[in-house]
Coordinates of C-alpha atoms in Angstrom, one line a residue:
X1312 CA 11.3 -103.1 -46.9
X1313 CA 11.6 -99.3 -47.6
X1314 CA 8.5 -97.2 -47.4
X1315 CA 6.9 -96.2 -50.8
X1316 CA 6.9 -92.5 -49.9
X1317 CA 9.4 -90.5 -47.8
X1318 CA 8.3 -89.3 -44.4
X1319 CA 7.0 -85.8 -44.2
X1320 CA 6.3 -83.6 -41.1
X1321 CA 2.8 -82.2 -40.8
X1322 CA 4.5 -78.8 -40.9
X1323 CA 5.7 -79.6 -44.4
X1324 CA 2.2 -80.8 -45.5
X1325 CA 0.4 -77.7 -44.3
X1326 CA 3.0 -75.4 -45.8
X1327 CA 2.7 -77.1 -49.2
X1328 CA -1.1 -77.2 -49.3
X1329 CA -1.4 -73.5 -48.2
X1330 CA 0.8 -72.6 -51.1
X1331 CA -0.9 -74.8 -53.7
X1332 CA -4.6 -74.7 -52.6
X1333 CA -4.8 -71.9 -50.0
X1334 CA -8.4 -70.9 -50.6
X1335 CA -9.7 -74.5 -50.6
X1336 CA -11.7 -75.7 -47.6
X1337 CA -9.7 -78.2 -45.5
X1338 CA -12.5 -78.8 -42.9
X1339 CA -16.2 -77.7 -43.0
X1340 CA -18.8 -77.8 -40.2
X1341 CA -21.7 -79.8 -41.4
X1342 CA -24.2 -78.0 -39.2
X1343 CA -23.1 -74.4 -39.8
X1344 CA -21.1 -74.4 -43.0
X1345 CA -18.2 -72.6 -41.3
X1346 CA -14.9 -73.7 -42.6
X1347 CA -11.1 -73.6 -42.2
X1348 CA -9.3 -73.2 -45.5
X1349 CA -5.8 -74.4 -46.1
X1350 CA -4.5 -70.9 -45.7
X1351 CA -6.4 -70.4 -42.5
X1352 CA -5.1 -73.7 -41.2
X1353 CA -1.6 -72.5 -42.0
X1354 CA -2.1 -69.3 -40.1
X1355 CA -3.8 -70.8 -37.1
X1356 CA -1.4 -73.7 -36.6
X1357 CA 1.6 -71.2 -37.0
X1358 CA 0.1 -69.2 -34.2
X1359 CA -0.4 -72.3 -32.1
X1360 CA 3.3 -73.2 -32.7
X1361 CA 4.5 -69.8 -31.7
X1362 CA 2.4 -70.1 -28.5
X1363 CA 3.8 -73.5 -27.6
X1364 CA 7.3 -72.3 -28.3
X1365 CA 6.8 -69.3 -26.0
X1366 CA 5.8 -71.7 -23.2
X1367 CA 8.9 -73.7 -23.6
X1368 CA 7.1 -76.9 -24.7
X1369 CA 9.5 -79.6 -25.8
X1370 CA 9.2 -82.8 -27.9
X1371 CA 7.1 -85.5 -26.0
X1372 CA 5.5 -82.8 -23.8
X1373 CA 1.8 -83.6 -23.6
X1374 CA -0.9 -81.1 -24.6
X1375 CA -4.4 -82.3 -23.4
X1376 CA -7.4 -81.2 -25.5
X1377 CA -10.8 -81.8 -23.9
X1378 CA -13.6 -81.3 -26.5
X1379 CA -16.2 -82.8 -28.6
X1380 CA -16.2 -82.4 -32.4
X1381 CA -15.6 -78.8 -33.6
X1382 CA -13.4 -76.8 -35.9
X1383 CA -11.2 -75.5 -33.1
X1384 CA -10.5 -79.1 -32.0
X1385 CA -9.2 -79.8 -35.5
X1386 CA -7.0 -76.7 -35.5
X1387 CA -5.6 -77.5 -32.1
X1388 CA -4.8 -81.1 -33.1
X1389 CA -2.9 -80.0 -36.2
X1390 CA -1.2 -77.1 -34.4
X1391 CA 0.3 -79.3 -31.8
X1392 CA 1.3 -81.8 -34.5
X1393 CA 2.8 -79.1 -36.6
X1394 CA 4.9 -77.9 -33.7
X1395 CA 6.0 -81.4 -32.9
X1396 CA 4.7 -81.9 -29.3
X1397 CA 2.3 -84.7 -28.2
X1398 CA -1.4 -84.2 -28.4
X1399 CA -3.8 -86.1 -26.1
X1400 CA -7.4 -85.7 -27.3
X1401 CA -9.8 -87.1 -24.6
X1402 CA -13.4 -88.2 -25.4
X1403 CA -15.0 -86.5 -22.4
X1404 CA -18.4 -88.2 -23.1
X1405 CA -17.1 -91.8 -23.0
X1406 CA -14.2 -91.2 -20.6
X1407 CA -15.7 -88.6 -18.2
X1408 CA -15.4 -91.0 -15.2
X1409 CA -11.8 -91.7 -16.2
X1410 CA -10.6 -88.1 -17.0
X1411 CA -8.8 -87.7 -13.7
X1412 CA -6.9 -90.9 -14.2
X1413 CA -6.0 -90.0 -17.8
X1414 CA -4.7 -86.6 -16.9
X1415 CA -2.7 -88.0 -14.0
X1416 CA -1.2 -90.6 -16.5
X1417 CA -0.1 -88.1 -19.2
X1418 CA 1.0 -85.2 -16.9
X1419 CA 0.1 -82.5 -19.4
X1420 CA 2.1 -79.3 -19.7
X1421 CA -1.0 -77.5 -20.9
X1422 CA -4.7 -78.3 -20.8
X1423 CA -7.1 -76.8 -23.4
X1424 CA -10.8 -77.3 -22.9
X1425 CA -14.0 -76.5 -24.7
X1426 CA -16.2 -73.9 -23.0
X1427 CA -19.2 -76.3 -23.0
X1428 CA -17.3 -78.9 -21.0
X1429 CA -19.3 -80.0 -18.0
X1430 CA -18.5 -78.0 -14.8
X1431 CA -17.1 -81.1 -12.9
X1432 CA -14.7 -81.8 -15.8
X1433 CA -13.7 -78.1 -16.0
X1434 CA -12.7 -78.5 -12.3
X1435 CA -10.5 -81.4 -13.2
X1436 CA -9.0 -79.5 -16.1
X1437 CA -8.1 -76.7 -13.7
X1438 CA -6.7 -79.0 -11.1
X1439 CA -3.6 -80.1 -13.0
X1440 CA -1.3 -77.4 -11.7
X1441 CA -0.5 -76.2 -15.2
X1442 CA -1.9 -73.5 -17.5
X1443 CA -5.4 -74.3 -18.7
X1444 CA -7.3 -72.2 -21.3
X1445 CA -10.8 -72.5 -22.7
X1446 CA -11.8 -72.2 -26.3
X1447 CA -15.0 -72.1 -28.4
X1448 CA -16.2 -73.8 -31.6
X1449 CA -14.3 -71.7 -34.1
X1450 CA -10.5 -71.0 -34.1
X1451 CA -10.9 -67.2 -33.9
X1452 CA -10.7 -64.5 -31.3
X1453 CA -14.0 -63.6 -29.5
X1454 CA -15.9 -63.8 -26.2
X1455 CA -15.5 -67.1 -24.4
X1456 CA -12.6 -68.1 -26.8
X1457 CA -9.8 -67.4 -24.4
X1458 CA -7.1 -69.5 -26.2
X1459 CA -7.7 -68.2 -29.7
X1460 CA -8.0 -64.6 -28.5
X1461 CA -4.6 -65.0 -26.8
X1462 CA -2.8 -66.4 -29.8
X1463 CA -4.5 -64.0 -32.2
X1464 CA -1.7 -61.5 -31.3
X1465 CA 1.0 -63.9 -32.4
X1466 CA 2.6 -64.1 -35.9
X1467 CA 0.8 -66.1 -38.6
X1468 CA 4.1 -66.9 -40.2
X1469 CA 6.0 -70.1 -39.7
X1470 CA 7.6 -70.6 -36.3
X1471 CA 11.3 -71.2 -36.4
X1472 CA 11.2 -73.4 -33.3
X1473 CA 9.8 -76.7 -34.4
X1474 CA 10.4 -79.7 -32.1
X1475 CA 9.9 -83.5 -32.4
X1476 CA 11.9 -86.0 -34.4
X1477 CA 10.2 -88.8 -36.4
X1478 CA 10.5 -91.2 -33.4
X1479 CA 9.1 -88.8 -30.8
X1480 CA 5.5 -89.2 -29.7
X1481 CA 2.9 -87.5 -31.9
X1482 CA -0.1 -88.5 -29.9
X1483 CA -1.6 -90.7 -27.2
X1484 CA -4.9 -92.4 -27.9
X1485 CA -7.0 -93.6 -24.9
X1486 CA -9.1 -96.7 -25.2
X1487 CA -12.8 -96.6 -24.1
X1488 CA -12.2 -98.5 -20.9
X1489 CA -15.2 -100.8 -21.5
X1490 CA -13.4 -103.9 -20.0
X1491 CA -10.8 -102.2 -17.7
X1492 CA -9.2 -98.9 -17.1
X1493 CA -8.6 -96.9 -20.3
X1494 CA -5.1 -97.5 -21.7
X1495 CA -3.0 -94.9 -23.5
X1496 CA -1.8 -96.1 -27.0
X1497 CA 1.3 -94.1 -28.0
X1498 CA 2.1 -93.3 -31.6
X1499 CA 5.2 -91.6 -33.1
X1500 CA 5.2 -88.9 -35.7
X1501 CA 6.6 -91.3 -38.3
X1502 CA 4.3 -94.1 -37.4
X1503 CA 1.3 -91.8 -37.7
X1504 CA 2.4 -90.4 -41.0
X1505 CA 2.6 -93.8 -42.6
X1506 CA -0.6 -95.0 -41.0
X1507 CA -2.4 -92.1 -42.5
X1508 CA -0.6 -92.4 -45.8
X1509 CA -1.7 -96.1 -46.1
X1510 CA -5.3 -95.0 -45.3
X1511 CA -5.3 -92.4 -48.0
X1512 CA -3.8 -94.8 -50.5
X1513 CA -5.9 -97.8 -49.5
X1514 CA -9.2 -95.9 -49.6
X1515 CA -8.2 -94.0 -52.7
X1516 CA -8.7 -90.5 -51.2
X1517 CA -7.6 -87.8 -53.6
X1518 CA -7.6 -84.0 -53.7
X1519 CA -11.1 -83.9 -55.2
X1520 CA -12.7 -85.9 -52.4
X1521 CA -15.0 -84.6 -49.7
X1522 CA -15.0 -87.0 -46.7
X1523 CA -17.8 -86.9 -44.2
X1524 CA -17.1 -88.0 -40.6
X1525 CA -19.4 -87.8 -37.6
X1526 CA -17.5 -90.1 -35.4
X1527 CA -15.7 -88.6 -32.4
X1528 CA -12.4 -87.2 -33.6
X1529 CA -10.9 -88.4 -30.3
X1530 CA -10.8 -91.9 -31.8
X1531 CA -7.8 -92.9 -33.9
X1532 CA -9.9 -94.3 -36.7
X1533 CA -11.6 -91.0 -37.3
X1534 CA -8.4 -89.1 -37.1
X1535 CA -6.6 -91.3 -39.7
X1536 CA -9.6 -91.6 -42.0
X1537 CA -10.9 -88.1 -42.2
X1538 CA -8.6 -85.6 -40.5
X1539 CA -5.1 -86.6 -41.5
X1540 CA -5.6 -88.6 -44.7
X1541 CA -7.4 -85.6 -46.3
X1542 CA -4.6 -83.4 -45.2
X1543 CA -2.1 -85.6 -46.9
X1544 CA -4.2 -85.7 -50.1
X1545 CA -5.1 -82.1 -50.2
X1546 CA -8.8 -83.0 -49.9
X1547 CA -11.6 -81.7 -47.8
X1548 CA -13.5 -83.2 -44.9
X1549 CA -17.0 -82.4 -43.6
X1550 CA -17.2 -82.7 -39.8
X1551 CA -20.5 -83.3 -38.0
X1552 CA -20.9 -83.1 -34.2
X1553 CA -23.0 -86.3 -34.3
X1554 CA -24.6 -88.6 -36.8
X1555 CA -28.1 -87.4 -38.0
X1556 CA -30.3 -89.6 -40.0
X1557 CA -32.5 -86.6 -40.8
X1558 CA -29.6 -84.5 -42.2
X1559 CA -27.4 -87.2 -43.7
X1560 CA -28.7 -87.0 -47.3
X1561 CA -28.9 -83.2 -47.2
X1562 CA -25.2 -83.1 -46.2
X1563 CA -24.3 -85.4 -49.1
X1564 CA -26.1 -83.1 -51.6
X1565 CA -25.2 -79.8 -50.1
X1566 CA -21.5 -80.4 -49.7
X1567 CA -20.9 -82.8 -52.5
X1568 CA -19.7 -85.6 -50.2
X1569 CA -17.8 -88.3 -52.1
X1570 CA -16.9 -90.6 -49.2
X1571 CA -18.6 -91.1 -45.9
X1572 CA -17.5 -92.9 -42.7
X1573 CA -20.0 -95.3 -41.4
X1574 CA -20.8 -97.4 -38.4
X1575 CA -23.3 -100.3 -38.3
X1576 CA -25.9 -98.4 -36.2
X1577 CA -25.9 -95.4 -38.6
X1578 CA -26.2 -97.6 -41.7
X1579 CA -29.1 -99.5 -40.1
X1580 CA -30.8 -96.3 -39.3
X1581 CA -30.5 -95.1 -42.9
X1582 CA -31.8 -98.3 -44.3
X1583 CA -34.7 -98.4 -42.0
X1584 CA -36.0 -94.8 -42.7
X1585 CA -39.5 -94.7 -44.1
X1586 CA -38.4 -93.7 -47.6
X1587 CA -36.1 -96.0 -49.7
X1588 CA -32.6 -94.7 -50.5
X1589 CA -32.4 -93.7 -54.2
X1590 CA -29.6 -92.5 -56.5
X1591 CA -31.0 -88.9 -56.0
X1592 CA -30.1 -89.1 -52.3
X1593 CA -26.4 -89.9 -53.1
X1594 CA -25.5 -87.9 -56.2
X1595 CA -21.8 -87.6 -55.5
X1596 CA -21.2 -90.5 -53.0
X1597 CA -18.5 -93.0 -54.1
X1598 CA -18.7 -95.3 -51.1
X1599 CA -19.3 -95.5 -47.4
X1600 CA -17.1 -97.3 -44.9
X1601 CA -18.1 -99.3 -41.9
X1602 CA -16.1 -99.7 -38.7
X1603 CA -16.4 -101.2 -35.2
X1604 CA -18.1 -104.4 -36.4

């Protein structure tokens, strides 16, 4: 059976949205209100692509990103995807004891790590025998933001060197390792496009939606539901570092959230708060999902 929509590279999606809705927020930090617009995403990911091309990165070469939720993590993910290499985002909280094994498995050509990474994990990041660069929360030049200061000198225009065919690897997800060693799950560019497209269609995510996600973006579910389905739809997503029962309803009201990710623990915490949930708490919310159980 033929797919209902033709395959598109992330490079094509970002270019189109930057032209059609450049000033619109693609991703917003729930805690600070900082954001990356579609035009800013276009510029940042172009610079990332120019940097990877200058390092001779090829299709299926792995780029490891070690970080918790932040705007820079989103820009790095989409930048590697746009260029066409393979991104490996590691949950350093869950997989800290397995980080050495994961890095040995994927043999990254480049390791990018958040400046708040634990010292022991920084040591592992530096021990791979390849270039490693630190970054901060925001994808912009500044103190402690080595990577984005470095690429800030590169062109914001589209990179002519784009690698990666539809059947090359787009990303490698690692399982949590609760029952055995974490396993890498490989996904091609084409496969990931159609997974995300089916999520956007199945959950009726459109350009006017604002999707809240507080789950770790290192998990495939969060990536498909909030980070890439919103990109495909030209929507926005609100990214929180962690779930917060005290801030949840404020986030809904302040940012006009229409769809929220959910997990059973978070939903239980919301239902058990001292004050009952009313319509005033959820003025724009269309629905909330639940996953993991």
